[in-house]
CSV table of C-alpha atoms in Angstrom, one decimal:
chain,number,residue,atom,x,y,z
A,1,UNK,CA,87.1,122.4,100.7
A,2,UNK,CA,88.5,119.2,101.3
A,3,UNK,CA,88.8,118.3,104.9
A,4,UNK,CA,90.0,115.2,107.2
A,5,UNK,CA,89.4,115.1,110.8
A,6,UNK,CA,90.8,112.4,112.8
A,7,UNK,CA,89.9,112.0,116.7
A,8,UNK,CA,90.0,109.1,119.2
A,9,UNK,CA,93.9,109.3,119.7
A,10,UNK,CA,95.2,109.2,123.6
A,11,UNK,CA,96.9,107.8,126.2
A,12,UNK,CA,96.0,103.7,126.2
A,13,UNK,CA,97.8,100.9,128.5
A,14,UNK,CA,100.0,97.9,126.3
A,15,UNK,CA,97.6,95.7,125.7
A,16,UNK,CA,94.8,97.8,125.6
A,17,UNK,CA,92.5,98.8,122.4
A,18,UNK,CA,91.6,102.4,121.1
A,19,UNK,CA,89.0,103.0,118.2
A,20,UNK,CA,90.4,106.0,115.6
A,21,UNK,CA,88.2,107.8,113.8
A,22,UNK,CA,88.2,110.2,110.2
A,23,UNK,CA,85.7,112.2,109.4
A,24,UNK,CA,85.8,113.3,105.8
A,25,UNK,CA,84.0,116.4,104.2
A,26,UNK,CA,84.3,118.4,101.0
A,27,UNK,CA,84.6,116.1,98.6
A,28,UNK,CA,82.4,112.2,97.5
A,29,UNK,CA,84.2,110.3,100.1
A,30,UNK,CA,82.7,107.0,98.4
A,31,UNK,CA,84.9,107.6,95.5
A,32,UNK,CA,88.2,107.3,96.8
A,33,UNK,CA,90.3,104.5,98.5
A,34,UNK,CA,91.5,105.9,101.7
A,35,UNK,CA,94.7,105.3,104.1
A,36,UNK,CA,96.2,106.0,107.7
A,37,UNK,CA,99.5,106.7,108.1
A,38,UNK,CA,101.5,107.2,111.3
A,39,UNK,CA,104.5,109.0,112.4
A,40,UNK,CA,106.5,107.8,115.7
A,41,UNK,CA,107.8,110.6,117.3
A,42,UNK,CA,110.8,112.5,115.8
A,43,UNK,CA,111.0,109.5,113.3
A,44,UNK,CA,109.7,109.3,109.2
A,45,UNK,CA,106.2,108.9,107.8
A,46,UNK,CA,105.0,104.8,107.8
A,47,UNK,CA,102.1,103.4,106.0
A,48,UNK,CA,99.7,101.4,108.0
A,49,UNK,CA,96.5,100.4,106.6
A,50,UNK,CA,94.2,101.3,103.3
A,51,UNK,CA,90.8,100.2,102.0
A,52,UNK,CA,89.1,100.3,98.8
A,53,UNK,CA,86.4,102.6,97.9
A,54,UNK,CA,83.6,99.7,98.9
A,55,UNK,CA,85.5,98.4,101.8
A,56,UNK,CA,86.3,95.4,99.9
A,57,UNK,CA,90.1,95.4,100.0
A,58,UNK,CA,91.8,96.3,103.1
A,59,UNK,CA,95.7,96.0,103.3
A,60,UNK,CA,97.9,96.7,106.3
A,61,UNK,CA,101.5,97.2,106.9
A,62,UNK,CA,103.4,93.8,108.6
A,63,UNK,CA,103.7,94.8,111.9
A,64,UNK,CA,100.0,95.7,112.3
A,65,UNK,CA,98.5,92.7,110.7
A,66,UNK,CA,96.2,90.7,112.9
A,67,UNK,CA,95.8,93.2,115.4
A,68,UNK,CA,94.3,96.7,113.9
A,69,UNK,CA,91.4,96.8,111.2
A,70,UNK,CA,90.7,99.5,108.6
A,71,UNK,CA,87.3,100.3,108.0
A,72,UNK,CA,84.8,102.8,106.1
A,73,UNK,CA,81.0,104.1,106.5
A,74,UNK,CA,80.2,105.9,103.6
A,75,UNK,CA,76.7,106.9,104.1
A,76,UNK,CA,78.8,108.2,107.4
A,77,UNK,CA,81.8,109.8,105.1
A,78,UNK,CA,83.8,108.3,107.9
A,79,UNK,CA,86.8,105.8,108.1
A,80,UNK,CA,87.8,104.1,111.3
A,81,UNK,CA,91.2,102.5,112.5
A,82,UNK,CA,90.7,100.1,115.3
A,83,UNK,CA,93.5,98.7,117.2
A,84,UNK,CA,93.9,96.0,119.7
A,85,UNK,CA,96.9,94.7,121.7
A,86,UNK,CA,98.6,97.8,121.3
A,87,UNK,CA,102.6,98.1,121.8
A,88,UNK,CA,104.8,100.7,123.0
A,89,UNK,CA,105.8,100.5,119.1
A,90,UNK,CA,102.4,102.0,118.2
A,91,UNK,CA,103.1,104.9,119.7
A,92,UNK,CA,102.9,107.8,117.2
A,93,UNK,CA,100.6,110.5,115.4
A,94,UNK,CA,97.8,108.9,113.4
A,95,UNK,CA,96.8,110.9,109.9
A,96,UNK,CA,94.2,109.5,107.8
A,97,UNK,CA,95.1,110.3,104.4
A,98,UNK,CA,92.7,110.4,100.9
A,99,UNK,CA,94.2,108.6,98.0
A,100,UNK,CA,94.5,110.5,94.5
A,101,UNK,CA,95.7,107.6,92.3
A,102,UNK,CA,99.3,106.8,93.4
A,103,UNK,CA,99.4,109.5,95.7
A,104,UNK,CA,98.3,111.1,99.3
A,105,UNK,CA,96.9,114.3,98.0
A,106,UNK,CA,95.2,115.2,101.5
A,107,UNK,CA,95.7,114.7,104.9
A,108,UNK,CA,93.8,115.2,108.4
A,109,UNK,CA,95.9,117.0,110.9
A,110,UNK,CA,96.4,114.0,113.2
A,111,UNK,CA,95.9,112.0,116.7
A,112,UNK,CA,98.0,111.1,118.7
A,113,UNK,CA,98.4,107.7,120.1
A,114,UNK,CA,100.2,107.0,123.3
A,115,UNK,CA,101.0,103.4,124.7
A,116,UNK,CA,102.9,103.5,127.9
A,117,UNK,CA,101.8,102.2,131.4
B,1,UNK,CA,110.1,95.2,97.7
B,2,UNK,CA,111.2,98.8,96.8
B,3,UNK,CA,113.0,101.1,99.3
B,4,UNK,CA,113.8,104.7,98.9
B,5,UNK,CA,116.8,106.2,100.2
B,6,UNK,CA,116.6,109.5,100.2
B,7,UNK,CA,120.1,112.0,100.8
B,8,UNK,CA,121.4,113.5,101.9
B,9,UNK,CA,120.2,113.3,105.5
B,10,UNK,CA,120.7,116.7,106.4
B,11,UNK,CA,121.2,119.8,103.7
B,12,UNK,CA,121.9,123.1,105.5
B,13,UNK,CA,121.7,125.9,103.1
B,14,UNK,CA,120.4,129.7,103.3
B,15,UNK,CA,117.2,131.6,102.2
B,16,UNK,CA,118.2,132.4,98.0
B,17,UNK,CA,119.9,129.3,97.8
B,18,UNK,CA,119.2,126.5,95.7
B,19,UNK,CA,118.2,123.2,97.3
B,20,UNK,CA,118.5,119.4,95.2
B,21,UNK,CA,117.1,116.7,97.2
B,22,UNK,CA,117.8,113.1,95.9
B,23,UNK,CA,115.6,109.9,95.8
B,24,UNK,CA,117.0,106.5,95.0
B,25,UNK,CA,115.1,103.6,94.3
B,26,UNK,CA,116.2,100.1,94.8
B,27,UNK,CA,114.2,99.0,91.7
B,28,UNK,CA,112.6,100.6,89.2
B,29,UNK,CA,109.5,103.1,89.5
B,30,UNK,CA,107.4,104.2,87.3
B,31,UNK,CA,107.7,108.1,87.3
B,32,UNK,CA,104.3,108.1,87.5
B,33,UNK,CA,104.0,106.6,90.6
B,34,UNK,CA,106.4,108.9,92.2
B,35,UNK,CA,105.7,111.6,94.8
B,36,UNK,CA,107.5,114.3,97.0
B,37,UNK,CA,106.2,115.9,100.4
B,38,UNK,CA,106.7,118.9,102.1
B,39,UNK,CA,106.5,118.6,106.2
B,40,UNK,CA,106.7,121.2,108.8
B,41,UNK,CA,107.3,120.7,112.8
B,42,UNK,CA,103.0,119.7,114.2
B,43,UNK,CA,101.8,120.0,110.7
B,44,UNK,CA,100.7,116.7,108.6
B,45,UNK,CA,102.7,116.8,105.3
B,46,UNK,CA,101.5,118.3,102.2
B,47,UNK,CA,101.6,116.8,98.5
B,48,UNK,CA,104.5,118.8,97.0
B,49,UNK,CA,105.0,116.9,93.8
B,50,UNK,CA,103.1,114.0,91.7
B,51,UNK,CA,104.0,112.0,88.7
B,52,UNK,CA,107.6,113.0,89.3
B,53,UNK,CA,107.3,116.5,87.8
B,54,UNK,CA,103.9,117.6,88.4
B,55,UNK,CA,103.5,120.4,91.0
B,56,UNK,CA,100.4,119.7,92.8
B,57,UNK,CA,97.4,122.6,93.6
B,58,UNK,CA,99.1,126.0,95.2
B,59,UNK,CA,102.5,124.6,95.0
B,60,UNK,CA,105.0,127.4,93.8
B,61,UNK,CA,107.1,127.0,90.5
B,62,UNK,CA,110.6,127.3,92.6
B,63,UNK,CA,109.8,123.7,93.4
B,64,UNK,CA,110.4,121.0,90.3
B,65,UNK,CA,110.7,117.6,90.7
B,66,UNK,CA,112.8,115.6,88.0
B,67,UNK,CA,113.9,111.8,87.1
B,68,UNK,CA,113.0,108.4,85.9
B,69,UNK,CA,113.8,105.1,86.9
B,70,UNK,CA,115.6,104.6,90.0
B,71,UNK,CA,116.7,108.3,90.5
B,72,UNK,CA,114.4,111.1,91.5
B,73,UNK,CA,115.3,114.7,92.0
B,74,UNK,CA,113.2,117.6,93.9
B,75,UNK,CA,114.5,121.1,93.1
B,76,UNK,CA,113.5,124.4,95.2
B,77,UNK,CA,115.0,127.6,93.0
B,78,UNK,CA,115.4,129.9,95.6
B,79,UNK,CA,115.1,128.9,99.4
B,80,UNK,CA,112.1,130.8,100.9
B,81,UNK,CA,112.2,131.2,105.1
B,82,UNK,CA,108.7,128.8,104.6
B,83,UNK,CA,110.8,126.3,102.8
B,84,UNK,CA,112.8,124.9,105.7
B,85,UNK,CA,111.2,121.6,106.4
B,86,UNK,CA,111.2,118.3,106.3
B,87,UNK,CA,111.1,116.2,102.6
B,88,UNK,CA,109.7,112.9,101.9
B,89,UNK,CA,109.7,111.0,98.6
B,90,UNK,CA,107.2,108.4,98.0
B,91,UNK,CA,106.5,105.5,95.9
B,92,UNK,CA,103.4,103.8,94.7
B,93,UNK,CA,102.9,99.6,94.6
B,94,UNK,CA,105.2,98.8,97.0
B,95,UNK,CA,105.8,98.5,101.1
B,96,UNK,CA,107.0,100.2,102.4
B,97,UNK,CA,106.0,103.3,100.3
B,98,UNK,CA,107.9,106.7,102.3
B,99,UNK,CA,111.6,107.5,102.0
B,100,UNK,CA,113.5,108.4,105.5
B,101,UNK,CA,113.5,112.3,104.7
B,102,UNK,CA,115.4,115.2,104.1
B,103,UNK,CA,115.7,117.9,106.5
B,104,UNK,CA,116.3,121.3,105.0
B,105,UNK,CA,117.7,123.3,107.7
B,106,UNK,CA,118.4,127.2,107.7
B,107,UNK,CA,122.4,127.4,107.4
């Protein structure tokens, strides 16, 4: 059974940096390009980051560039989202999310991410 | 740059009904590259629809997706209690790659 388990989510000052983490099982997590999506609160689903299957392509949404980094241990079957100078903005459940081709065929369940002083 | 705009907003209907959700594209997409999402309040979404038409794993026949080009179409038959949610379509290639969303409210 495939299964995504994201932690690492909380309450974090503006400014301040938080480390998200995905911990993939049930399936060859080295296979597949992988994603994080968020969702502010009461608002739609955004895109935010993704990585190729070796970590060798990394793309992130415009208002994130510069300032969070995708990033993938396989021998770990992990993927990480780290973000730095964060915004009220950021604020918002985090999903990691495995990539089937064009699509988001699973999802983890979510962390939340709070910025507020 | 592609958006989605999905409509309508809102559909309010009852449990037996039948529900047509629309997706409109501001170019272009490749149906296969087209997908719909099912979300419930604190639940992450679930992959609903790929390839336009193609119902993914466990996904019950009531729902049917439909359309080419710029216009996309997700059909539910007959309105279960469980199908009163949230709807998202999505496109591949492009930023950003979520529509706004449906809600499908109990009338």
């Amino acid at each position: 059974e495939v299964q995504l388990v994201e932690s690492g989510g909380g309450l974090v000052q503006p400014g301040g940096s938080l480390r998200l983490s995905c911990a993939a099982s049930g399936f060859t997590f080295s296979s597949y390009w992988m994603s994080w999506v968020r969702q502010a609160p009461g608002k739609g689903l955004e895109w935010v980051a993704n990585i190729k299957q070796d970590g060798s392509e990394k793309y992130y949404v415009d208002s994130v560039k510069g300032r969070f980094t995708i990033s993938r241990d396989n021998a770990k079957n992990s993927l990480y989202l780290q973000m730095n100078s964060l915004r009220a903005e950021d604020t918002a459940v985090y999903y990691c999310a495995r990539e089937d081709y064009w699509n988001y065929d699973y999802w983890g369940q979510g962390t939340l991410v709070t910025v507020s002083s | 740059e592609i958006v989605l705009t999905q409509s309508p907003g809102t559909l309010s209907l009852s449990p037996g009904e039948r529900a047509t959700l629309s997706c409109r594209a501001s170019q272009s997409v490749s149906s296969s590259y087209l997908a719909w999402y099912q979300q419930k309040p604190g639940q992450a979404p679930r992959l609903l629809i790929y390839g336009a038409s193609s119902r993914a794993t466990g996904i019950p026949d009531r729902f049917s997706g439909s359309g080419s080009g710029t216009d996309f179409t997700l059909t539910i038959s007959r309105l279960e209690p469980e199908d009163f949610a949230v709807y998202y379509c999505q496109q591949y290639g492009s930023s950003p790659p979520f529509g706004q969303g449906t809600r499908l409210e109990i009338k």
